[in-house]
Tab-separated table of C-alpha atoms in Angstrom:
chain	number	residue	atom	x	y	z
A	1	UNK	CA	25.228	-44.431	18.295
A	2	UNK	CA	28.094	-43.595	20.782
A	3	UNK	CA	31.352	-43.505	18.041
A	4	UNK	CA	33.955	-45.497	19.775
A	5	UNK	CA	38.041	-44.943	20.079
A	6	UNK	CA	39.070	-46.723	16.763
A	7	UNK	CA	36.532	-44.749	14.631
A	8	UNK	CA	37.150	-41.749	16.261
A	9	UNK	CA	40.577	-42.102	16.032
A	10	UNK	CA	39.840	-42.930	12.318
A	11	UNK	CA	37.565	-39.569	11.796
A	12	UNK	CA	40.557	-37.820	13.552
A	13	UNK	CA	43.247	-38.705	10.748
A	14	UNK	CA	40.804	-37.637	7.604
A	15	UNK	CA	40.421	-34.260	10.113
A	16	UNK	CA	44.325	-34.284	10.016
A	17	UNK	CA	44.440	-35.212	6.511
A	18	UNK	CA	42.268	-31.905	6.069
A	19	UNK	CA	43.753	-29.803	8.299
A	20	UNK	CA	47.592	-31.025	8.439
A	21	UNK	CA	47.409	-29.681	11.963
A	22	UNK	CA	46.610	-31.631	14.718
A	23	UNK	CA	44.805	-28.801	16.684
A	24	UNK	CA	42.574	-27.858	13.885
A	25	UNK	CA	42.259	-31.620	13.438
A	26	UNK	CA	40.919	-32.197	16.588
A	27	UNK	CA	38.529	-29.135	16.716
A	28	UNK	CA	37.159	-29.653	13.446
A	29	UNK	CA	36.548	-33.362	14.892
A	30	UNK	CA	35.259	-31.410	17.980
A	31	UNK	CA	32.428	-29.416	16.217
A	32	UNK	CA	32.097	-32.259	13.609
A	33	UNK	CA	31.085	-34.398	16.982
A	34	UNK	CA	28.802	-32.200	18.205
A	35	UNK	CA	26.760	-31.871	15.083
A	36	UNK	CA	26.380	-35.276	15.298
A	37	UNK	CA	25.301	-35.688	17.861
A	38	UNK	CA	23.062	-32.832	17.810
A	39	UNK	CA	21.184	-34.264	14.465
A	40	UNK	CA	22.417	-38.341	14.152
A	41	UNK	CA	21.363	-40.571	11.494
A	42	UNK	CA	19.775	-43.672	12.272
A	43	UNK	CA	21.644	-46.250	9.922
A	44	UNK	CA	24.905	-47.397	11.920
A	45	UNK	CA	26.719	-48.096	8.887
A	46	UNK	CA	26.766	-45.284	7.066
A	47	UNK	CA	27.508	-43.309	10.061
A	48	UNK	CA	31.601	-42.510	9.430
A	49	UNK	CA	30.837	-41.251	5.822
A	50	UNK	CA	27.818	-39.341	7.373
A	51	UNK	CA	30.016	-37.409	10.419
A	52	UNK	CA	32.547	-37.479	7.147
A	53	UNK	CA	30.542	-34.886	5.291
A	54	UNK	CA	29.943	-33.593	7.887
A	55	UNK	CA	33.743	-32.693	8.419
A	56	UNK	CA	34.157	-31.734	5.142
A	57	UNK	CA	31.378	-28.912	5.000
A	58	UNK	CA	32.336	-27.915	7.887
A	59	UNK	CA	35.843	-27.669	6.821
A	60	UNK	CA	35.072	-26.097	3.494
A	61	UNK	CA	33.275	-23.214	5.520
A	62	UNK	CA	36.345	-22.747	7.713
A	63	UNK	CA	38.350	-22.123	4.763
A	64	UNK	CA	35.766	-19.610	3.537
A	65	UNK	CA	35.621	-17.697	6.134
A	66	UNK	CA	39.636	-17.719	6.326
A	67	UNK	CA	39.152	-16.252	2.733
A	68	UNK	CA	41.389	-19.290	1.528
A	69	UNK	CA	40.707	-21.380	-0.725
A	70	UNK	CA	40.415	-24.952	0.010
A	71	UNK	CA	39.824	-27.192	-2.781
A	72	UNK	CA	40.987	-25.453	-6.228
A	73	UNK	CA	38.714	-26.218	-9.252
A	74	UNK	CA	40.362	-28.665	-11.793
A	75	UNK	CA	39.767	-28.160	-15.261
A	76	UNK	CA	38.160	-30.793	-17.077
A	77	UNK	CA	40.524	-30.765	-19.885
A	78	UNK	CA	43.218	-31.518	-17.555
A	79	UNK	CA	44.675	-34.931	-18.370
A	80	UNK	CA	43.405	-37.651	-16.001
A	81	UNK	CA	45.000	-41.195	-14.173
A	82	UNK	CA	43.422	-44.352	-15.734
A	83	UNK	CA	42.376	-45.254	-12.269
A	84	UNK	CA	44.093	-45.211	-8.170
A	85	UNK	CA	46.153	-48.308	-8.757
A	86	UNK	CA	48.839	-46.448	-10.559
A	87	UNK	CA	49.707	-44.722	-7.398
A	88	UNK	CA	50.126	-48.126	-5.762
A	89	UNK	CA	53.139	-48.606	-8.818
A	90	UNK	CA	55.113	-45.732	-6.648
A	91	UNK	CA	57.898	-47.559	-4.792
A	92	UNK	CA	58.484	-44.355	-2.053
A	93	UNK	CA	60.593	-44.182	1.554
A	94	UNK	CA	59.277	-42.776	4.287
A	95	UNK	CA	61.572	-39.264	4.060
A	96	UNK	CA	60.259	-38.613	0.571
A	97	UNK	CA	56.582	-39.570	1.253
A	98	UNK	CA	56.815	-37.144	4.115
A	99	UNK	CA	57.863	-34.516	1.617
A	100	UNK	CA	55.707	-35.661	-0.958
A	101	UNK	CA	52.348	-35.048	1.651
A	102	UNK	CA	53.621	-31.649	2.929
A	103	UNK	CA	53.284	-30.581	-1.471
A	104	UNK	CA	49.590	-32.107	-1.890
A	105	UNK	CA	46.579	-29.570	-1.194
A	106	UNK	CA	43.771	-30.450	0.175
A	107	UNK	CA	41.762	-32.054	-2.228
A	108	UNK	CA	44.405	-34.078	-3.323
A	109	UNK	CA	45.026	-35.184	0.519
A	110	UNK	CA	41.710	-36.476	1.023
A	111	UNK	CA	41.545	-38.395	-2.286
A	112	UNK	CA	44.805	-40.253	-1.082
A	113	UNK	CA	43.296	-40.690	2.097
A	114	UNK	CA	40.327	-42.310	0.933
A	115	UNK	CA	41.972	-43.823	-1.808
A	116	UNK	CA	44.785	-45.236	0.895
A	117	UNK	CA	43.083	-45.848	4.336
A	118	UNK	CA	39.690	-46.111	3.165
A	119	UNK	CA	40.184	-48.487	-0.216
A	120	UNK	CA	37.711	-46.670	-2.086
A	121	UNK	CA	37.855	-46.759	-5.483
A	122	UNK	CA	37.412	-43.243	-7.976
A	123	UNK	CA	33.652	-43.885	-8.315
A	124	UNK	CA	33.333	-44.402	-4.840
A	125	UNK	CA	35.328	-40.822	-3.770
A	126	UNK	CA	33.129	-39.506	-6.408
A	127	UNK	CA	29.836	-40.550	-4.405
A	128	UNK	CA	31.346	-39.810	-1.214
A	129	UNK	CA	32.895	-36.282	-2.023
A	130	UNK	CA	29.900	-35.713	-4.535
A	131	UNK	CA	32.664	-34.564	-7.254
A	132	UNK	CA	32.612	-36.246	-10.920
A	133	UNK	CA	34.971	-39.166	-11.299
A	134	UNK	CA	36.837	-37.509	-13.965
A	135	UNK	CA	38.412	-34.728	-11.517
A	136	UNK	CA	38.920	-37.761	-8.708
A	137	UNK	CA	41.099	-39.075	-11.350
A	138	UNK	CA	42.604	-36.004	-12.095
A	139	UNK	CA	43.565	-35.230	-9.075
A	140	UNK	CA	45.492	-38.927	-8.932
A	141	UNK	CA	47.160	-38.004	-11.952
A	142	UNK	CA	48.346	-34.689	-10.307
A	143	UNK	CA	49.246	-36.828	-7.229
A	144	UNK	CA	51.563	-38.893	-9.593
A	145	UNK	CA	52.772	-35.714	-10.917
A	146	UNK	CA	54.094	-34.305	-7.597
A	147	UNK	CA	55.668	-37.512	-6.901
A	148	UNK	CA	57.531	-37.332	-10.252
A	149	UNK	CA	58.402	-33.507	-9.105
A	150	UNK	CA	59.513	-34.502	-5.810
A	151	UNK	CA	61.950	-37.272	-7.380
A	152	UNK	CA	63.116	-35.117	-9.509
A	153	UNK	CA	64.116	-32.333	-6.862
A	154	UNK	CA	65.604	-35.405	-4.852
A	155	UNK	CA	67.346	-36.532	-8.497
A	156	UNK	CA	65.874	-39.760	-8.481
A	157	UNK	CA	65.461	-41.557	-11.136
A	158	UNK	CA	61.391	-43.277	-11.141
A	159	UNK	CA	60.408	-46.459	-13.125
A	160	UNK	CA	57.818	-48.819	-12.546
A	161	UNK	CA	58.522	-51.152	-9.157
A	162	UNK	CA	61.879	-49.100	-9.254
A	163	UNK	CA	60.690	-45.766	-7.953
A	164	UNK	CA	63.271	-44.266	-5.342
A	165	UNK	CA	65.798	-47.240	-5.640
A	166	UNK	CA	69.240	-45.807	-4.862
B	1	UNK	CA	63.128	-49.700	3.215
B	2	UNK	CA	61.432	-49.077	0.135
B	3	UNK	CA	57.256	-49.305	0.265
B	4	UNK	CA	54.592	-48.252	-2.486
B	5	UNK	CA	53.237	-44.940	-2.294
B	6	UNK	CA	49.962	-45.743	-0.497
B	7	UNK	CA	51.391	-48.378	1.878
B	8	UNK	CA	53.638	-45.121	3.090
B	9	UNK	CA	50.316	-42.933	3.444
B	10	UNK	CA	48.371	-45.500	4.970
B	11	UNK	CA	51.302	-45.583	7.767
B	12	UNK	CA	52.026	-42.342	7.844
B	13	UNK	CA	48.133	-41.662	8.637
B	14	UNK	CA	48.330	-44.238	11.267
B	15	UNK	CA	50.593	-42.726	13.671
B	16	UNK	CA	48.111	-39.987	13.664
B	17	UNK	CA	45.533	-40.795	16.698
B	18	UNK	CA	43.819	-39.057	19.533
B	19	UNK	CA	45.697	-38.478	22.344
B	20	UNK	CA	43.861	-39.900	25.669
B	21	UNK	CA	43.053	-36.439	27.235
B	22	UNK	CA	41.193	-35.559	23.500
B	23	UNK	CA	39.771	-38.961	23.758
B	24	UNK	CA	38.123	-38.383	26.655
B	25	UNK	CA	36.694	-35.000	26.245
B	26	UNK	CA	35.176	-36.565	23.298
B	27	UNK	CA	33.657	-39.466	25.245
B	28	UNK	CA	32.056	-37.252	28.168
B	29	UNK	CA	30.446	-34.988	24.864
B	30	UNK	CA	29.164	-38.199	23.475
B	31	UNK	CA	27.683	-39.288	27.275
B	32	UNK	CA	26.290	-35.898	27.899
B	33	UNK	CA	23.968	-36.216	24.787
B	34	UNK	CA	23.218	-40.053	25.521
B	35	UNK	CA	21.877	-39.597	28.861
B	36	UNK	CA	20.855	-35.960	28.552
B	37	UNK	CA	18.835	-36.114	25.103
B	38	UNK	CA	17.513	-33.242	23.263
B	39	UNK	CA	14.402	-32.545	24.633
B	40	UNK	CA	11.557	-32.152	22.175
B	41	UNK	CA	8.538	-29.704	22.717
B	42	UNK	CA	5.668	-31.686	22.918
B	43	UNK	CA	2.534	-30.011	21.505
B	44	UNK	CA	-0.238	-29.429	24.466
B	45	UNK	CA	-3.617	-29.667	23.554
B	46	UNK	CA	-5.379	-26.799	25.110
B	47	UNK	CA	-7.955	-27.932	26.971
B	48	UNK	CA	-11.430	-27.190	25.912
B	49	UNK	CA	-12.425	-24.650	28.147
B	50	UNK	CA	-9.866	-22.448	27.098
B	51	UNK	CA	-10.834	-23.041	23.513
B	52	UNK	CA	-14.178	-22.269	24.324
B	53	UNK	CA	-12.981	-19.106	25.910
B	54	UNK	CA	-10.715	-18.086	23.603
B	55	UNK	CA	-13.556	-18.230	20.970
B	56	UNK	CA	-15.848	-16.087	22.686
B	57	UNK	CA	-13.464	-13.282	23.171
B	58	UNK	CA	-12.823	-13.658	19.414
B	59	UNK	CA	-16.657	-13.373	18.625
B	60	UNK	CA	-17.025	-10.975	21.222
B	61	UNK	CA	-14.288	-8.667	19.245
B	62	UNK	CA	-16.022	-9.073	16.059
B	63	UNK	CA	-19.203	-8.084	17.331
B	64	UNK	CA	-17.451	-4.827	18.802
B	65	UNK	CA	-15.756	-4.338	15.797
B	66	UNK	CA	-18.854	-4.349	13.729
B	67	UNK	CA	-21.198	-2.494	15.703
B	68	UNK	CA	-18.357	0.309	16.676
B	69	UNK	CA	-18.397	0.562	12.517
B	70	UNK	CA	-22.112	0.839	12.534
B	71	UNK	CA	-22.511	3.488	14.963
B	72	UNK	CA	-19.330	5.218	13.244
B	73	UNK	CA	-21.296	5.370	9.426
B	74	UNK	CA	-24.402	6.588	11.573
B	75	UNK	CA	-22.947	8.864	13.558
B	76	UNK	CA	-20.619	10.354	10.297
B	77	UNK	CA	-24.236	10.297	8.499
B	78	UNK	CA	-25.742	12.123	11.353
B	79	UNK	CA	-22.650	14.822	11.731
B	80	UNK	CA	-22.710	16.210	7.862
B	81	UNK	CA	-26.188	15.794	7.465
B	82	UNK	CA	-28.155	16.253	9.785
B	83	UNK	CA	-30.033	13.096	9.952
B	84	UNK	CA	-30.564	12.674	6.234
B	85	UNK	CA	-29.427	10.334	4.020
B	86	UNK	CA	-26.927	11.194	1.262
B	87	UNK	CA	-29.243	9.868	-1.359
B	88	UNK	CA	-31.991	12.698	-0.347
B	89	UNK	CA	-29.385	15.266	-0.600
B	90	UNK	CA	-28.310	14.723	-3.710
B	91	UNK	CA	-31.568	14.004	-5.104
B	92	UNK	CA	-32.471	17.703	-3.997
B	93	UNK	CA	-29.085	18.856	-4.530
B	94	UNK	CA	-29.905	17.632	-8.381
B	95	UNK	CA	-33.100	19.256	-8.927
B	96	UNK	CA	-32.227	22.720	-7.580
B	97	UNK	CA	-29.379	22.682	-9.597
B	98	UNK	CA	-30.693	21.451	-12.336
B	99	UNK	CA	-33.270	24.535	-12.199
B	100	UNK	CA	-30.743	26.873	-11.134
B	101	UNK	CA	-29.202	26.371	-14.457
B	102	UNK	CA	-32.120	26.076	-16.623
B	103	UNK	CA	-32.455	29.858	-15.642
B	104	UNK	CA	-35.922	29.983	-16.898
B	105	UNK	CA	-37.968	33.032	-17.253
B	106	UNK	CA	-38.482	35.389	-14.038
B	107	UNK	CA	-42.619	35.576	-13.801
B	108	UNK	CA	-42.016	38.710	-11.635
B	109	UNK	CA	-39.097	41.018	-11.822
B	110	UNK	CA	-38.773	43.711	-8.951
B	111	UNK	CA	-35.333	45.194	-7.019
B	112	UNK	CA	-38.158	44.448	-3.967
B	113	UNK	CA	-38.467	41.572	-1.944
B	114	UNK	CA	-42.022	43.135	-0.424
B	115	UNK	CA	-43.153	43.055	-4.213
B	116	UNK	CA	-41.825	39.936	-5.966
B	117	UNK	CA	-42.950	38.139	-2.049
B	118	UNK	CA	-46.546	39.930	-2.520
B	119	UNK	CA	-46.807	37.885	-6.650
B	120	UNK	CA	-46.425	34.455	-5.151
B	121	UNK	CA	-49.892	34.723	-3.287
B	122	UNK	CA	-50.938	30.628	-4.499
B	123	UNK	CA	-48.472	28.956	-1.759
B	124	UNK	CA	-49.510	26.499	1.335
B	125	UNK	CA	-46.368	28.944	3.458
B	126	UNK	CA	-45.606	32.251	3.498
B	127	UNK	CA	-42.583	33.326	1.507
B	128	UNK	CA	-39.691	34.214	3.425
B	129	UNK	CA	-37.236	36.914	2.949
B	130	UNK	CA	-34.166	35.095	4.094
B	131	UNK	CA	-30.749	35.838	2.400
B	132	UNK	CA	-28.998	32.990	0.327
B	133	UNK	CA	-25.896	31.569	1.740
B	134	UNK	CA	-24.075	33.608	-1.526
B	135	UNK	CA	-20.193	34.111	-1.401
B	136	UNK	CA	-20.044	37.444	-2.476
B	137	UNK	CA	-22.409	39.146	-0.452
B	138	UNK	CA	-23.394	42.113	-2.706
B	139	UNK	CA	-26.076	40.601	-4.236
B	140	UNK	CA	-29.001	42.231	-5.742
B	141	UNK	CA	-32.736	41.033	-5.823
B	142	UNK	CA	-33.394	40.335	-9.560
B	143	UNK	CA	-36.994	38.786	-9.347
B	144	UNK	CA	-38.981	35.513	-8.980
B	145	UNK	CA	-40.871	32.731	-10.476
B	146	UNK	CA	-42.803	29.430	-9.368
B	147	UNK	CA	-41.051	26.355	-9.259
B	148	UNK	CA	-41.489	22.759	-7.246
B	149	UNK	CA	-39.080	20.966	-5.205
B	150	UNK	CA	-39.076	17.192	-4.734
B	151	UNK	CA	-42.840	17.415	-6.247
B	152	UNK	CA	-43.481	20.405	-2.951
B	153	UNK	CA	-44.783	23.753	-4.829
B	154	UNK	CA	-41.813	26.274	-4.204
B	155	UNK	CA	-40.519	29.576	-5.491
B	156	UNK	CA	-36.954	30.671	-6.493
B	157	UNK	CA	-35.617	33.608	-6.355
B	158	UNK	CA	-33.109	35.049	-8.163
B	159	UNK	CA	-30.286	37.157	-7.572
B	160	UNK	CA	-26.988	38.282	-9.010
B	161	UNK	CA	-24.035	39.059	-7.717
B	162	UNK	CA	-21.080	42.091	-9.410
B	163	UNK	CA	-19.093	39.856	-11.392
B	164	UNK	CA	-22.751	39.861	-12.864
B	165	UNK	CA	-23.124	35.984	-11.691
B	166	UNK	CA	-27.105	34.658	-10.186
B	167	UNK	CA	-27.554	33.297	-7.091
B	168	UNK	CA	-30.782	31.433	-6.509
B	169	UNK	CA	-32.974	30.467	-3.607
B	170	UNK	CA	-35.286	28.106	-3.563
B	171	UNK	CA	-38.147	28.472	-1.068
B	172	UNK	CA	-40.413	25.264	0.116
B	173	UNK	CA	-42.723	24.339	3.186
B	174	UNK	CA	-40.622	21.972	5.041
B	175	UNK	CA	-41.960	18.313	5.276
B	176	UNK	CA	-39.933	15.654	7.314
B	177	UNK	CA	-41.537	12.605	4.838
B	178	UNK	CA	-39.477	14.632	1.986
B	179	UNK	CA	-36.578	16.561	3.417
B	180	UNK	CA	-36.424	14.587	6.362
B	181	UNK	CA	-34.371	16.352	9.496
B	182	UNK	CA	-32.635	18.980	7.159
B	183	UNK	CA	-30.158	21.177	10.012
B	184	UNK	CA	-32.266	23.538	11.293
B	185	UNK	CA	-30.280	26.848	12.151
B	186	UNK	CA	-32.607	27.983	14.315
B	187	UNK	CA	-31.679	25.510	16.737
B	188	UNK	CA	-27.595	26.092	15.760
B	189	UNK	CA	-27.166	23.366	13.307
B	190	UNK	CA	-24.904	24.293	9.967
B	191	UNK	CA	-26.435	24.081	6.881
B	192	UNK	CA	-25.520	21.011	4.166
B	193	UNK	CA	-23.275	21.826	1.973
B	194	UNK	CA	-22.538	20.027	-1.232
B	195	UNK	CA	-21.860	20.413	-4.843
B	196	UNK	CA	-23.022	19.096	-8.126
B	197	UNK	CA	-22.959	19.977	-11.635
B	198	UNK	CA	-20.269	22.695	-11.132
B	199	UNK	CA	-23.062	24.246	-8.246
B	200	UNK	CA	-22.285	24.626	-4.618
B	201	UNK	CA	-25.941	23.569	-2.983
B	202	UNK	CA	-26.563	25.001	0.096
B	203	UNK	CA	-29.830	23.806	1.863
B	204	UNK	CA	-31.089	24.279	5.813
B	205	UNK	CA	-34.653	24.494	7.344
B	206	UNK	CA	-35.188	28.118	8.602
B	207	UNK	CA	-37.946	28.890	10.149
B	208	UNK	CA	-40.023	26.090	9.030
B	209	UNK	CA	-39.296	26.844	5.526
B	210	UNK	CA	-36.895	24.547	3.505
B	211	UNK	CA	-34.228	26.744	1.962
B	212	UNK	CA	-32.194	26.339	-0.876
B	213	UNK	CA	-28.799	28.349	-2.259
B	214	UNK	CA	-27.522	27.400	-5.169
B	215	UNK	CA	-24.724	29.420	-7.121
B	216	UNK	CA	-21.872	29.038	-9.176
B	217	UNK	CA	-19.134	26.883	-7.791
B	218	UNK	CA	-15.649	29.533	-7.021
């Protein structure tokens, strides 16, 4: 299957979303590609998820080899979100959700991106990142968290549907 | 403007795209593989002549193999022994050790080889004066007595040696049926040489006469 410009430009932003770089973005796409294309599946539809994982091992041993670590372990005891609508409760403009990105790791980047582009819900990051749905919803909490950092920093006062009202 | 959290992602994300250089680089990698697939080995079938071939070589090796082992345990038989089998050696090897340490009574006792030779007068071969294969050579003629070997009448003759130890030789008309093709040193073949109950068994054909050395193991 020959991936076309919309879902490459979609596999693109969760390489971004990985990478925050668009260089390392696009090789990690690059390579991602390739091994694709080397070894593809034969069901259409669960191609993106497929080149996906694909991404994300591939990312995962980038980071290893850089002798950095890329997704930090969460501990289970760590309190959790109820589920990824609260983040939708964030009222945010587009100067603070800048800053707010440029504070999330890794992780926490690709569970907003497939939380916010891709509509999954936590048990379906949980199948697609092949992490428990406890630490998907622990790393929304911590998501939350930074946001309430950030407005704090900014001195904004956050309330529900009032978040970042002046 | 205000927006929720993941409406600001979402468009955040969204400005991020491929530029059209990238884009195409990606396209020409994704053409290259459709019209240039992987090519997969196909397995040949070897044709049967080959396999017929390659068969015979293989049962041709074996047959080397085990035939180049064959003549090896014959020729290794042939190099120590002289053309007889282990079995025969040791089965002599046993008896004239067995008698060498039974050390039964001399029937004729004489420092003289022309006088202990001159008692054993009821033989089918002349006794022979030949020296035992000893490893201390001063050895003195102690005396003699009848004895068989392998069911062949034979005399011994016994001799001892400083340290006060006896050396015996055993005497026999040499038959091929029973001794088969002992070395003969007349013809420059070294004797056999073995060991067995703490006795080192020397044994050669010399002069048509089977002879046998026993004495202790050093």
């Amino acid at each position: 299957m020959t991936l076309n410009k919309q879902q490459l430009d979609q596999l693109y932003r969760y390489c971004y979303v990985l990478t925050t770089d668009c260089d390392n973005a696009y090789d990690l796409l690059q390579t991602a590609v390739q091994k694709y294309l080397e070894k593809p599946i034969r069901q259409s539809a669960a191609t993106l998820p497929y080149i996906r994982k694909i991404i994300r091992n591939q990312f995962i041993d980038d980071a290893r080899q850089a002798k950095c670590i890329a997704f930090e372990p969460i501990e289970n005891t760590e309190t959790i979100a109820l589920d990824t609508m609260t983040l939708d409760n964030i009222l945010i403009n587009e100067e603070l959700a800048n800053i707010v990105w440029s504070v999330l790791d890794a992780a926490e980047r690709e569970t907003m991106y497939l939380c916010s582009i891709e509509g999954y819900t936590a048990a379906e990051i949980s199948a697609e990142t092949n992490v428990p749905r406890g630490t998907v919803l622990s790393r929304i909490y911590r998501i939350r968290h930074k946001v309430m950092q950030v407005f704090d920093q900014q001195g904004i006062s956050m309330g529900r549907n009032k978040v970042g009202e002046e | 403007m205000k927006k929720t959290f993941n409406h600001s992602v979402k468009e955040y994300l969204e400005s991020v795209s491929l530029n059209e250089k990238q884009f195409e680089q990606l396209m020409v990698m994704q053409e290259r593989y459709v019209y240039k697939p992987i090519r997969r080995r196909r397995k040949k079938r070897l044709p049967w002549y080959r396999i017929a071939g390659f068969g015979s070589l293989l049962l041709l090796g074996i047959i080397v193999i085990t035939m180049t082992d064959f003549l090896n345990v014959i020729d290794n038989n042939s190099h120590h022994y002289g053309h007889v089998s282990s079995s025969v050696i040791q089965r002599i090897a046993d008896e004239a050790a067995t008698n060498h340490l039974k050390m039964k009574p001399l029937e004729v006792e004489s420092l003289e080889i022309s006088k202990v030779q001159g008692y054993f007068s009821n033989l089918d071969f002349e006794p022979y004066s030949a020296q035992p294969l000893a490893s201390n050579v001063q050895i003195a003629l102690v005396g003699g007595r009848y004895c068989s070997i392998q069911g062949s009448k034979a005399v011994q003759l016994r001799y001892k040696d400083r340290q006060g130890d006896y050396v015996t030789l055993f005497e026999t008309a040499y038959s091929t049926v029973l001794f088969e093709k002992l070395p003969n040193i007349d013809r420059g073949e070294t004797p056999v040489v073995t060991y067995t109950k703490g006795i080192k068994v020397s044994m050669w054909v010399e002069n048509g006469i089977v002879l046998i050395s026993t004495e202790k193991f050093r």
